[in-house]
Backbone as a printed PyTorch tensor [residue, N CA C, xyz], in Angstrom:
tensor([[[  0.7790,  -1.1830,   0.0570],
         [  0.0420,  -0.0080,   0.0070],
         [  0.8900,   1.1490,   0.0180]],

        [[  2.0850,   1.2720,   0.7380],
         [  2.7670,   2.3380,   0.8600],
         [  3.5880,   2.5450,  -0.3860]],

        [[  3.9050,   1.4210,  -1.0840],
         [  4.6660,   1.5140,  -2.2560],
         [  3.6480,   2.2180,  -3.2570]],

        [[  2.5340,   1.7930,  -3.3930],
         [  1.4690,   2.3350,  -4.2890],
         [  1.1860,   3.9190,  -4.1030]],

        [[  1.2310,   4.3200,  -2.8700],
         [  1.2430,   5.7010,  -2.5420],
         [  2.3590,   6.5230,  -2.9420]],

        [[  3.5580,   5.8860,  -2.6250],
         [  4.7310,   6.5400,  -3.0880],
         [  4.7230,   6.7830,  -4.6110]],

        [[  4.4370,   5.7420,  -5.3040],
         [  4.4860,   5.6900,  -6.7920],
         [  3.6150,   6.8000,  -7.0900]],

        [[  2.4450,   7.0340,  -6.7000],
         [  1.2420,   8.0220,  -7.0680],
         [  2.0680,   9.2110,  -6.8140]],

        [[  2.4740,   9.4330,  -5.6080],
         [  3.2110,  10.7960,  -5.2310],
         [  4.2950,  11.2300,  -6.0760]],

        [[  5.1250,  10.2260,  -6.4800],
         [  6.2640,  10.3860,  -7.3980],
         [  5.8210,  10.8390,  -8.7260]],

        [[  4.8230,  10.0610,  -9.2820],
         [  4.0990,  10.5340, -10.6310],
         [  3.5870,  11.8840, -10.6440]],

        [[  2.7110,  12.2270,  -9.6120],
         [  2.1350,  13.4480,  -9.3800],
         [  3.2800,  14.6120,  -9.3350]],

        [[  4.3460,  14.3620,  -8.6410],
         [  5.5050,  15.2640,  -8.5260],
         [  6.1660,  15.4350,  -9.8370]],

        [[  6.2340,  14.3710, -10.5890],
         [  6.9890,  14.5160, -11.8260],
         [  6.2080,  15.2870, -13.0460]],

        [[  4.8740,  14.8630, -12.9900],
         [  4.1100,  15.8380, -13.8380],
         [  3.9820,  17.2550, -13.4770]],

        [[  3.9280,  17.4730, -12.1370],
         [  4.0270,  18.8010, -11.7860],
         [  5.2590,  19.6220, -12.1720]],

        [[  6.2590,  18.9300, -12.0520],
         [  7.7070,  19.7210, -12.3330],
         [  7.5680,  19.7060, -13.9680]],

        [[  7.2770,  18.7820, -14.6430],
         [  7.1010,  18.8040, -16.1930],
         [  6.2740,  19.9510, -16.6460]],

        [[  5.0780,  20.0910, -15.9250],
         [  4.1290,  21.2560, -16.2650],
         [  4.7210,  22.7150, -15.8980]],

        [[  5.6200,  22.7140, -14.8450],
         [  6.1400,  23.9150, -14.5090],
         [  7.2230,  24.2470, -15.5690]],

        [[  7.9750,  23.3690, -15.9020],
         [  9.2090,  23.4830, -16.7800],
         [  8.5930,  23.9360, -18.3720]],

        [[  7.5040,  23.2420, -18.6570],
         [  6.8810,  23.4230, -19.9160],
         [  6.2530,  24.9190, -20.0630]],

        [[  5.7580,  25.3670, -19.0360],
         [  5.0860,  26.8000, -18.7800],
         [  6.1480,  27.8400, -18.8880]],

        [[  7.4720,  27.5080, -18.4240],
         [  8.5150,  28.4710, -18.3830],
         [  9.0780,  28.7290, -19.7960]],

        [[  9.0440,  27.6990, -20.6110],
         [  9.6620,  27.8240, -21.9460],
         [  8.7250,  28.5650, -22.8550]],

        [[  8.6960,  29.9760, -22.7770],
         [  8.0180,  30.8020, -23.5130],
         [  8.4960,  30.6680, -24.9050]],

        [[  7.6730,  30.5610, -25.7230],
         [  7.9300,  30.4640, -27.1880],
         [  7.2380,  31.8400, -28.0010]],

        [[  7.7830,  32.2230, -29.1830],
         [  7.4600,  33.0580, -30.0710],
         [  6.0940,  32.6310, -30.7610]],

        [[  5.1100,  33.3570, -30.7350],
         [  3.6980,  32.8720, -31.3740],
         [  3.2620,  33.7240, -32.3990]],

        [[  4.1800,  34.7530, -32.8270],
         [  3.6990,  35.4590, -33.9600],
         [  4.1690,  35.0130, -35.2970]],

        [[  3.7610,  35.8360, -36.3240],
         [  3.9480,  35.4110, -37.6600],
         [  5.4650,  35.6340, -38.0480]],

        [[  6.1540,  36.4380, -37.4900],
         [  7.5020,  36.8710, -37.7790],
         [  7.4920,  37.6300, -39.0250]],

        [[  8.8900,  38.1970, -39.3060],
         [  8.9380,  38.8990, -40.4300],
         [  9.6750,  38.1260, -41.6440]],

        [[  9.2150,  38.6860, -42.8310],
         [  9.7180,  37.8960, -43.9260],
         [ 10.3610,  38.9490, -45.0410]],

        [[ 11.0240,  38.4390, -45.9720],
         [ 11.6200,  39.4220, -46.9220],
         [ 10.5440,  40.0580, -47.7130]],

        [[  9.2990,  39.1110, -47.9270],
         [  8.2000,  39.5760, -48.6330],
         [  7.5480,  40.8160, -47.7830]],

        [[  7.5750,  40.9120, -46.7000],
         [  6.8120,  41.9430, -45.7750],
         [  7.5170,  43.2340, -45.9000]],

        [[  8.9230,  43.2380, -46.2140],
         [  9.6400,  44.5100, -46.0030],
         [  9.1420,  45.5250, -47.0440]],

        [[  8.5160,  45.3500, -48.2430],
         [  8.1590,  46.2340, -49.1750],
         [  7.0790,  47.1980, -48.5530]],

        [[  6.4000,  46.8910, -47.5750],
         [  5.3580,  47.6340, -47.0010],
         [  5.8180,  48.6370, -45.8530]],

        [[  7.0750,  48.3430, -45.3930],
         [  7.4190,  49.1190, -44.1590],
         [  8.5710,  50.2140, -44.5990]],

        [[  8.2050,  51.1340, -45.5050],
         [  9.0210,  52.2000, -45.8510],
         [  8.8480,  53.5530, -45.3320]],

        [[  7.8720,  53.5590, -44.3810],
         [  7.5240,  54.9070, -43.7290],
         [  6.9530,  55.8760, -44.7010]],

        [[  6.3210,  55.5100, -45.7630],
         [  5.7120,  56.5020, -46.6750],
         [  4.3220,  57.0270, -46.4030]],

        [[  3.6670,  56.5220, -45.3450],
         [  2.2280,  56.8280, -45.2230],
         [  2.2930,  58.1540, -44.3760]],

        [[  1.2490,  58.8760, -44.6050],
         [  1.0370,  60.1580, -43.8930],
         [ -0.4940,  59.9360, -43.2500]],

        [[ -0.6850,  60.7000, -42.2020],
         [ -1.7670,  60.5910, -41.2770],
         [ -2.4240,  61.9270, -41.2690]],

        [[ -3.7880,  62.0600, -41.4940],
         [ -4.5150,  63.2430, -41.4970],
         [ -4.7740,  63.6880, -39.9550]],

        [[ -4.9470,  65.0560, -39.8370],
         [ -5.0090,  65.6300, -38.4360],
         [ -6.2280,  64.9480, -37.7290]],

        [[ -7.2360,  64.5170, -38.4430],
         [ -8.4990,  63.8820, -37.7670],
         [ -8.0560,  62.5210, -37.3570]],

        [[ -7.1020,  61.7540, -37.8080],
         [ -6.7400,  60.5550, -37.3670],
         [ -5.8710,  60.5830, -36.2190]],

        [[ -5.1490,  61.8670, -35.9260],
         [ -4.3640,  61.9730, -34.8500],
         [ -5.0240,  62.6000, -33.6540]],

        [[ -6.3550,  62.7170, -33.6090],
         [ -7.1000,  63.4090, -32.5510],
         [ -6.9820,  62.7120, -31.1710]],

        [[ -6.7930,  61.3700, -31.2460],
         [ -6.9590,  60.7380, -29.8970],
         [ -5.6070,  60.2000, -29.5250]],

        [[ -5.3620,  59.9950, -28.1520],
         [ -4.2640,  59.3290, -27.7030],
         [ -4.1850,  57.8960, -28.2060]],

        [[ -5.2200,  57.3170, -28.2850],
         [ -5.2730,  55.8710, -28.6480],
         [ -4.8540,  55.6550, -30.1940]],

        [[ -5.2450,  56.6380, -31.0870],
         [ -4.7870,  56.7570, -32.4810],
         [ -3.3900,  56.7780, -32.5060]],

        [[ -2.7400,  57.6500, -31.7520],
         [ -1.3490,  58.0220, -31.7230],
         [ -0.5020,  56.7350, -31.1940]],

        [[ -1.0890,  56.1520, -30.1290],
         [ -0.5620,  54.8890, -29.5950],
         [ -0.4390,  53.7470, -30.6540]],

        [[ -1.6190,  53.7180, -31.3350],
         [ -1.7510,  52.5870, -32.5070],
         [ -0.7190,  52.9170, -33.6020]],

        [[ -0.4650,  54.0280, -33.9560],
         [  0.2910,  54.4000, -34.9880],
         [  1.8080,  54.2510, -34.6130]],

        [[  2.1030,  54.6120, -33.3580],
         [  3.4270,  54.5500, -32.7110],
         [  3.8510,  52.8770, -32.5700]],

        [[  2.8950,  52.2390, -32.1570],
         [  3.0000,  50.7530, -32.0060],
         [  3.5480,  50.0710, -33.4000]],

        [[  2.6490,  50.4930, -34.2780],
         [  3.0620,  49.8530, -35.6370],
         [  4.3450,  50.4390, -36.2270]],

        [[  4.7320,  51.6110, -35.9930],
         [  6.0650,  52.1000, -36.2710],
         [  7.1450,  51.3940, -35.7430]],

        [[  6.9840,  51.1940, -34.3890],
         [  7.9240,  50.4970, -33.5020],
         [  8.0240,  49.1660, -34.0510]],

        [[  6.9920,  48.3490, -34.1950],
         [  7.0520,  47.0000, -34.7700],
         [  7.7620,  47.0260, -36.1190]],

        [[  7.4300,  47.8660, -37.0440],
         [  8.0400,  47.9180, -38.3710],
         [  9.4910,  47.9390, -38.3390]],

        [[ 10.0800,  49.0240, -37.4580],
         [ 11.5000,  49.1190, -37.3590],
         [ 12.1480,  47.9830, -36.7160]],

        [[ 11.6030,  47.4270, -35.6380],
         [ 12.1590,  46.2630, -34.9260],
         [ 12.1450,  45.0210, -35.8750]],

        [[ 11.1510,  44.7240, -36.7920],
         [ 11.0430,  43.6880, -37.5920],
         [ 12.1690,  43.9590, -38.6790]],

        [[ 12.1860,  45.0870, -39.2800],
         [ 13.2670,  45.2600, -40.2160],
         [ 14.6010,  44.9600, -39.6940]],

        [[ 14.9700,  45.4760, -38.3530],
         [ 16.1280,  45.1670, -37.7190],
         [ 16.3710,  43.7380, -37.6320]],

        [[ 15.4150,  42.9480, -37.3520],
         [ 15.6810,  41.4420, -37.0420],
         [ 15.9420,  40.8310, -38.5250]],

        [[ 15.3810,  41.3280, -39.5900],
         [ 15.6780,  40.8930, -40.8130],
         [ 17.1330,  41.0930, -41.2240]],

        [[ 17.4760,  42.4620, -41.0230],
         [ 18.8630,  42.8640, -41.2340],
         [ 19.8760,  42.1500, -40.5500]],

        [[ 19.8600,  42.1190, -39.2770],
         [ 20.7410,  41.4170, -38.4260],
         [ 20.8770,  39.9340, -38.6960]],

        [[ 19.7980,  39.4090, -39.3660],
         [ 19.8390,  37.7900, -39.7670],
         [ 20.7660,  37.6070, -41.0250]],

        [[ 20.7820,  38.5510, -41.7820],
         [ 21.3650,  38.5390, -43.1070],
         [ 22.9850,  38.7380, -42.8540]],

        [[ 23.5750,  38.8880, -44.1410],
         [ 24.9640,  39.0940, -44.1150],
         [ 25.5010,  40.4860, -44.1060]],

        [[ 24.5460,  41.5320, -44.2320],
         [ 24.6770,  42.8060, -44.2010],
         [ 25.4870,  43.3920, -45.3350]],

        [[ 25.7800,  42.5950, -46.4480],
         [ 26.4130,  43.0050, -47.4610],
         [ 25.7230,  42.7340, -48.7470]],

        [[ 24.5640,  42.3640, -48.7440],
         [ 23.7800,  42.0480, -50.1320],
         [ 23.0000,  43.1160, -50.2970]],

        [[ 22.4320,  42.9880, -51.6470],
         [ 21.5970,  44.1170, -52.0000],
         [ 20.1250,  44.2190, -51.2170]],

        [[ 19.5700,  43.1190, -50.9260],
         [ 18.3810,  43.1780, -50.0480],
         [ 18.7540,  43.7530, -48.6340]],

        [[ 19.8980,  43.5340, -48.1890],
         [ 20.4070,  44.0140, -46.8720],
         [ 20.4090,  45.5360, -46.8870]],

        [[ 21.0200,  46.2330, -48.0760],
         [ 20.9890,  47.5330, -48.2830],
         [ 19.5760,  48.1060, -48.3480]],

        [[ 18.6640,  47.4970, -49.0780],
         [ 17.2150,  47.8580, -49.1950],
         [ 16.8020,  47.9580, -47.8400]],

        [[ 16.8830,  47.0210, -46.9820],
         [ 16.3060,  46.9130, -45.6250],
         [ 16.9160,  48.0800, -44.7040]],

        [[ 18.2320,  48.2640, -44.8600],
         [ 18.9230,  49.3960, -44.2290],
         [ 18.3040,  50.6530, -44.5440]],

        [[ 18.1020,  50.9160, -45.7880],
         [ 17.4450,  52.1670, -46.3000],
         [ 16.1390,  52.3230, -45.7180]],

        [[ 15.3940,  51.3090, -45.6310],
         [ 13.9950,  51.4520, -45.0600],
         [ 14.0920,  51.6400, -43.6440]],

        [[ 14.9110,  51.1620, -42.9360],
         [ 15.1360,  51.4730, -41.4540],
         [ 15.5230,  52.9060, -41.3390]],

        [[ 16.3840,  53.3280, -42.0990],
         [ 16.8420,  54.6580, -42.0390],
         [ 15.6560,  55.7850, -42.2920]],

        [[ 14.6200,  55.2180, -43.1830],
         [ 13.5190,  56.0190, -43.5950],
         [ 12.6470,  56.4100, -42.4380]],

        [[ 12.7630,  55.6740, -41.2200],
         [ 11.8600,  55.8210, -40.2070],
         [ 12.5800,  56.8780, -39.2020]],

        [[ 13.6010,  57.5930, -39.5520],
         [ 14.2780,  58.6550, -38.7790],
         [ 14.1860,  59.9400, -39.5610]],

        [[ 14.1280,  60.9780, -38.7710],
         [ 14.0400,  62.3270, -39.2710],
         [ 15.3950,  62.6710, -39.9580]],

        [[ 16.5280,  62.1880, -39.3270],
         [ 17.8290,  62.3570, -39.7220],
         [ 18.4010,  61.0600, -40.3260]],

        [[ 19.1260,  60.9460, -41.3540],
         [ 19.4250,  59.5500, -41.8900],
         [ 20.8250,  59.4070, -41.4610]],

        [[ 21.2080,  59.4820, -40.2460],
         [ 22.4040,  59.2700, -39.7380],
         [ 22.5670,  57.7930, -39.2510]],

        [[ 23.6170,  57.0610, -39.5230],
         [ 23.8070,  55.6970, -39.2220],
         [ 23.7870,  55.3870, -37.6200]],

        [[ 24.2550,  56.4870, -37.1250],
         [ 24.2190,  56.3940, -35.5200],
         [ 22.8800,  56.1330, -35.0110]],

        [[ 21.6830,  56.5230, -35.5990],
         [ 20.4910,  56.2620, -35.0610],
         [ 20.3000,  54.8550, -34.8910]],

        [[ 20.8590,  54.0310, -35.7630],
         [ 20.5500,  52.5950, -35.6780],
         [ 21.5350,  51.6320, -34.8740]],

        [[ 22.7750,  52.3450, -34.6130],
         [ 23.7160,  51.5110, -33.9080],
         [ 23.3130,  50.6850, -32.7280]],

        [[ 22.6050,  51.4580, -31.7780],
         [ 22.2370,  50.8450, -30.4960],
         [ 21.4770,  49.6660, -30.6430]],

        [[ 20.3920,  49.8490, -31.4700],
         [ 19.5460,  48.8780, -31.8930],
         [ 20.0490,  47.6150, -32.5440]],

        [[ 20.8740,  47.8450, -33.6460],
         [ 21.5480,  46.8370, -34.3210],
         [ 22.6630,  45.9380, -33.4690]],

        [[ 23.2140,  46.6700, -32.6430],
         [ 24.2420,  46.1180, -31.6120],
         [ 23.5810,  45.1490, -30.5730]],

        [[ 22.5120,  45.5080, -30.0820],
         [ 21.7520,  44.7870, -29.2060],
         [ 21.1760,  43.4440, -29.8890]],

        [[ 20.6240,  43.6990, -31.1200],
         [ 20.0110,  42.6540, -31.8060],
         [ 21.0770,  41.6260, -32.1530]],

        [[ 22.2920,  42.0090, -32.7760],
         [ 23.3740,  41.1890, -32.9780],
         [ 23.8720,  40.3930, -31.8570]],

        [[ 24.1290,  41.1050, -30.7770],
         [ 24.6120,  40.5020, -29.4900],
         [ 23.8800,  39.5570, -28.8190]],

        [[ 22.6860,  39.6580, -28.9370],
         [ 21.6980,  38.6860, -28.2420],
         [ 21.0710,  37.7840, -29.2970]],

        [[ 21.3470,  37.9790, -30.6390],
         [ 21.0410,  37.0060, -31.7330],
         [ 19.6270,  36.8290, -31.7770]],

        [[ 18.9360,  38.0590, -31.7800],
         [ 17.4100,  38.3180, -31.8620],
         [ 16.9030,  37.9540, -33.2230]],

        [[ 15.9750,  37.1540, -33.4400],
         [ 15.4530,  36.9290, -34.8120],
         [ 13.8500,  37.1490, -34.6860]],

        [[ 13.2040,  37.2490, -33.6630],
         [ 11.9430,  37.6990, -33.6220],
         [ 11.6350,  38.5180, -32.3320]],

        [[ 10.7360,  39.5170, -32.6630],
         [ 10.3310,  40.4830, -31.5550],
         [  8.8300,  40.5430, -31.4860]],

        [[  8.4370,  41.1280, -30.0630],
         [  7.0820,  41.3760, -29.9090],
         [  6.9730,  42.5260, -28.9080]],

        [[  6.2170,  43.4960, -29.2990],
         [  6.1090,  44.8050, -28.6560],
         [  4.8570,  44.7680, -27.7950]],

        [[  5.0030,  45.1980, -26.5390],
         [  3.9350,  45.0340, -25.4900],
         [  4.0230,  46.5650, -24.7400]],

        [[  2.9720,  46.7920, -24.1090],
         [  2.7670,  47.8790, -23.1900],
         [  3.4140,  49.3270, -23.5330]],

        [[  3.0280,  49.6300, -24.8040],
         [  3.4800,  50.8840, -25.2910],
         [  2.6330,  52.0470, -24.7860]],

        [[  3.2130,  53.0760, -24.3710],
         [  2.5590,  54.2580, -23.9150],
         [  3.2750,  55.3240, -24.4210]],

        [[  2.5570,  56.4850, -24.6590],
         [  3.2880,  57.7740, -25.2190],
         [  3.0630,  58.7380, -24.0360]],

        [[  3.8980,  59.7620, -24.2000],
         [  4.1000,  60.8530, -23.1540],
         [  4.4600,  62.0500, -23.9570]],

        [[  4.2610,  63.2160, -23.3410],
         [  4.8510,  64.5030, -23.8910],
         [  5.6680,  65.1020, -22.6710]],

        [[  6.5890,  65.7970, -23.1330],
         [  7.4850,  66.6040, -22.2380],
         [  7.6720,  68.0050, -22.8250]],

        [[  7.5470,  68.9710, -22.0560],
         [  7.6720,  70.3340, -22.7200],
         [  9.1160,  70.8230, -22.2400]],

        [[ 10.0760,  71.2900, -23.1120],
         [ 11.2460,  71.8850, -22.8150],
         [ 11.3550,  73.2340, -23.5770]],

        [[ 11.5130,  74.1730, -22.7840],
         [ 11.4370,  75.6010, -23.4480],
         [ 10.1770,  75.7840, -24.1720]],

        [[ 10.2590,  76.0810, -25.5010],
         [  9.1650,  76.1130, -26.3640],
         [  8.8160,  74.7950, -27.1090]],

        [[  9.5320,  73.8050, -26.8910],
         [  9.3000,  72.5840, -27.7020],
         [  8.6290,  71.6080, -26.9680]],

        [[  7.5990,  70.9360, -27.6130],
         [  7.0010,  69.7370, -26.9760],
         [  7.7010,  68.6920, -27.5630]],

        [[  8.0720,  67.7380, -26.7400],
         [  8.8950,  66.4650, -27.2980],
         [  7.9020,  65.1920, -26.9350]],

        [[  7.7150,  64.3640, -27.9180],
         [  6.8770,  63.2690, -27.8650],
         [  7.7020,  62.0190, -27.4390]],

        [[  7.4350,  61.0900, -26.5870],
         [  8.2820,  59.9660, -26.3220],
         [  7.3020,  58.7360, -26.2730]],

        [[  7.8490,  57.5800, -26.5980],
         [  7.2070,  56.2140, -26.2960],
         [  8.0390,  55.4430, -25.5640]],

        [[  7.3060,  54.6970, -24.5150],
         [  8.0300,  53.7790, -23.7270],
         [  7.4130,  52.4670, -23.9780]],

        [[  8.2030,  51.3770, -24.2000],
         [  7.5760,  50.1360, -24.4870],
         [  8.3810,  48.9010, -23.8950]],

        [[  7.8610,  47.7690, -23.9280],
         [  8.4820,  46.4510, -23.6410],
         [  8.6190,  45.7230, -24.9230]],

        [[  9.8620,  45.1110, -25.0710],
         [ 10.1540,  44.2750, -26.2980],
         [ 10.6670,  43.0380, -25.8960]],

        [[  9.9800,  41.9570, -26.2490],
         [ 10.3400,  40.5030, -25.9380],
         [ 11.1890,  40.1110, -27.1110]],

        [[ 12.3200,  39.4780, -26.6490],
         [ 13.2280,  39.0730, -27.7640],
         [ 13.0890,  37.4690, -27.8440]],

        [[ 13.2890,  36.9370, -29.0400],
         [ 13.2210,  35.6360, -29.1630],
         [ 14.4090,  35.1720, -30.2900]],

        [[ 14.8340,  33.9520, -30.1490],
         [ 16.0440,  33.4140, -31.0250],
         [ 15.4180,  32.8850, -32.2750]],

        [[ 16.2720,  32.3850, -33.0880],
         [ 15.8990,  31.8040, -34.3460],
         [ 15.0380,  30.3970, -34.1270]],

        [[ 14.8490,  29.9470, -33.0360],
         [ 14.2030,  28.7400, -32.5600],
         [ 12.8650,  29.2450, -31.9940]],

        [[ 12.8340,  30.4350, -31.9070],
         [ 11.4650,  31.0780, -31.3520],
         [ 11.5210,  30.9040, -29.8630]],

        [[ 12.6450,  30.8230, -29.3070],
         [ 12.6460,  30.6160, -27.8420],
         [ 12.9700,  32.0510, -27.1820]],

        [[ 12.3390,  32.1300, -26.0630],
         [ 12.3780,  33.4860, -25.3550],
         [ 13.8070,  33.6910, -24.8650]],

        [[ 14.2800,  35.0430, -25.0810],
         [ 15.5990,  35.3930, -24.6860],
         [ 15.4150,  36.1980, -23.4540]],

        [[ 14.7490,  37.4160, -23.6000],
         [ 14.6110,  38.4370, -22.6490],
         [ 13.5920,  39.3930, -22.9510]],

        [[ 13.1360,  40.1390, -21.9260],
         [ 12.2950,  41.2970, -22.0480],
         [ 13.1110,  42.6040, -21.7280]],

        [[ 12.9830,  43.5110, -22.6410],
         [ 13.6540,  44.7990, -22.3280],
         [ 12.6190,  46.0210, -22.3290]],

        [[ 12.9620,  46.9150, -21.5780],
         [ 12.1330,  48.0910, -21.6130],
         [ 13.0400,  49.1930, -22.3020]],

        [[ 12.2960,  49.8420, -23.2790],
         [ 12.9920,  50.7330, -24.1250],
         [ 12.0330,  51.9770, -24.4350]],

        [[ 12.8900,  53.0510, -24.7460],
         [ 11.9570,  54.2650, -25.2040],
         [ 12.4820,  54.7730, -26.4650]],

        [[ 11.7710,  55.5830, -27.0210],
         [ 12.0060,  56.3150, -28.2260],
         [ 11.4220,  57.8230, -28.1880]],

        [[ 11.9950,  58.6330, -28.9620],
         [ 11.5110,  59.8800, -29.0750],
         [ 11.0850,  60.0280, -30.5890]],

        [[  9.9940,  60.5910, -30.8640],
         [  9.4370,  60.6900, -32.1070],
         [  8.7610,  62.0600, -32.3610]],

        [[  8.3530,  62.2860, -33.6450],
         [  7.7530,  63.5250, -33.9930],
         [  6.7460,  63.1810, -35.1330]],

        [[  5.7780,  63.9420, -35.2140],
         [  4.7620,  63.8260, -36.2780],
         [  4.9420,  65.1370, -37.0310]],

        [[  5.6290,  65.2150, -38.1650],
         [  6.0480,  66.1360, -39.0490],
         [  5.0100,  66.5510, -39.9600]],

        [[  4.7660,  67.9470, -40.0910],
         [  3.6420,  68.3010, -41.0020],
         [  4.1830,  67.9840, -42.4600]],

        [[  3.2460,  67.3320, -43.1960],
         [  3.5440,  66.9400, -44.5530],
         [  2.2820,  67.1170, -45.4170]],

        [[  2.0990,  68.3610, -45.9180],
         [  0.9110,  68.7800, -46.7200],
         [  0.7420,  67.8610, -47.9940]],

        [[ -0.4070,  67.1200, -48.0830],
         [ -0.6260,  66.5360, -49.3280],
         [ -1.9750,  66.9830, -49.9300]],

        [[ -1.8530,  67.5560, -51.1690],
         [ -2.9680,  67.9940, -51.9360],
         [ -3.7840,  69.0830, -50.9060]],

        [[ -3.0920,  70.0430, -50.4440],
         [ -3.8260,  71.0870, -49.7370],
         [ -4.4260,  70.7360, -48.4430]],

        [[ -4.1440,  69.4230, -47.9440],
         [ -4.5990,  68.9140, -46.6660],
         [ -3.5260,  68.9670, -45.6700]],

        [[ -3.8150,  69.1440, -44.3970],
         [ -2.7990,  69.0060, -43.5050],
         [ -2.6300,  67.6370, -43.0940]],

        [[ -1.5090,  67.0730, -43.5460],
         [ -1.1940,  65.6710, -43.1600],
         [  0.1450,  65.6710, -42.4020]],

        [[  0.3580,  64.5890, -41.6220],
         [  1.5110,  64.4000, -40.8300],
         [  2.3410,  63.1250, -41.0650]],

        [[  3.6020,  63.1550, -41.0350],
         [  4.3850,  61.9450, -41.1420],
         [  5.1860,  61.6290, -40.0000]],

        [[  5.1870,  60.3910, -39.6690],
         [  5.8730,  59.8080, -38.3870],
         [  7.3550,  59.6950, -38.7050]],

        [[  8.1590,  60.2090, -37.7130],
         [  9.6460,  60.0220, -37.6420],
         [ 10.0750,  59.7570, -36.2570]],

        [[ 11.1080,  58.7750, -36.1220],
         [ 11.7660,  58.6480, -34.8380],
         [ 12.9030,  59.7400, -34.8320]],

        [[ 13.1590,  60.2070, -33.8150],
         [ 14.2990,  61.2330, -33.6260],
         [ 15.4260,  60.4090, -32.7880]],

        [[ 14.9450,  59.7490, -31.7950],
         [ 16.0680,  58.8740, -31.1480],
         [ 15.3120,  57.4780, -30.8070]],

        [[ 16.0410,  56.2830, -31.0260],
         [ 15.3780,  54.9880, -30.7910],
         [ 16.2530,  54.2450, -29.9630]],

        [[ 15.8900,  53.5510, -28.8680],
         [ 16.6060,  52.8490, -27.9620],
         [ 17.6600,  53.7650, -27.1230]],

        [[ 17.1680,  54.8790, -26.6790],
         [ 18.0940,  55.7000, -25.8960],
         [ 18.4940,  54.8710, -24.6390]],

        [[ 19.8170,  54.7560, -24.4390],
         [ 20.4450,  53.8800, -23.4290],
         [ 20.1340,  54.5710, -21.9350]],

        [[ 19.9190,  55.7470, -21.6300],
         [ 19.9230,  56.2460, -20.3280],
         [ 18.8090,  55.7990, -19.3210]],

        [[ 17.7050,  55.5700, -19.9030],
         [ 16.5740,  54.9650, -18.8490],
         [ 16.1420,  53.7070, -19.2820]],

        [[ 16.8490,  52.8270, -20.0450],
         [ 16.5650,  51.5280, -20.3930],
         [ 16.9100,  50.4260, -19.3990]],

        [[ 16.3050,  49.3510, -19.3360],
         [ 16.6020,  48.2360, -18.4640],
         [ 16.2700,  46.9690, -19.2230]],

        [[ 17.0930,  45.9770, -18.7060],
         [ 16.7640,  44.6510, -19.1360],
         [ 16.2850,  43.8070, -18.0910]],

        [[ 15.3280,  42.8660, -18.3260],
         [ 14.7040,  41.9130, -17.4300],
         [ 15.0950,  40.6370, -17.9700]],

        [[ 15.9310,  39.9000, -17.2290],
         [ 16.4400,  38.4990, -17.7100],
         [ 15.5160,  37.2920, -17.3080]],

        [[ 14.6770,  37.5870, -16.2350],
         [ 13.9540,  36.3200, -15.8280],
         [ 12.8580,  36.0280, -16.8160]],

        [[ 12.7330,  34.7000, -16.8370],
         [ 11.6060,  34.2080, -17.7430],
         [ 10.2020,  34.3380, -17.2600]],

        [[  9.2580,  34.7300, -18.0320],
         [  8.0110,  34.9580, -17.6700],
         [  7.2890,  33.5720, -17.9020]],

        [[  6.5780,  33.1320, -16.8570],
         [  5.6120,  31.9160, -17.0460],
         [  4.4880,  32.3570, -17.6820]],

        [[  4.0570,  31.6180, -18.6270],
         [  2.9820,  31.7110, -19.4530],
         [  1.8660,  30.5150, -19.4250]]])
C-alpha cells in the first residue's frame, strides 16, 4: 500500500515539475517577419489631422512604427549585411528617422546582434509628452520581448524612443508623417532577464 502511494506521489510530482518547466519555456507565437513583408515598411504613409485626434490613435500608429522598425532590424541582422536586399532593408530602417544618420541604428543593431534576436514582440506601449522651453517632445515607452531563431524566449527589455509627427501637406490637406528622432536611448533603459511563465 505504501509503495502504491509513493508511486502516485512520485508520478504527481513528476507531472507537476514537467508542467512547470513547460510553462516557463516561452515561445514566440507571432508570424515573424519575412523578406516579402519589407516592401510595406518604408514609412511613406501620412496621417490626417483627424486620425491623430486621440491618444489611442497615436499609440496605435506608434506601436505599428516601432514594430516595423524592429522587424526590419531582425531581418537585417539575420542577413550578411552586404547583399543588395540588406542595403534595401537598411535604407528602409533609416527612412523611419528624421535624420538619416547611421548612428541612429547602432544601439538597436548592436543589441540585436549581441543577443542573436530573430523575432520580437512589442507590449505595453505608452506615449507621453514633455515640454522643454518652447518645444513639445513626444516619447514612447514600451517593452520588447526578444526571441531567437528557434522562437525561444531570450529576454524582455524596456525601451524608449523619441518621435515626432512632422507636417507633410498632401494636396492642400494638413497631413503628418511619423519619424523617430531617437530610438533605444540607453539612459533610462533596463533589461529583465527572468523568464516569464505563461
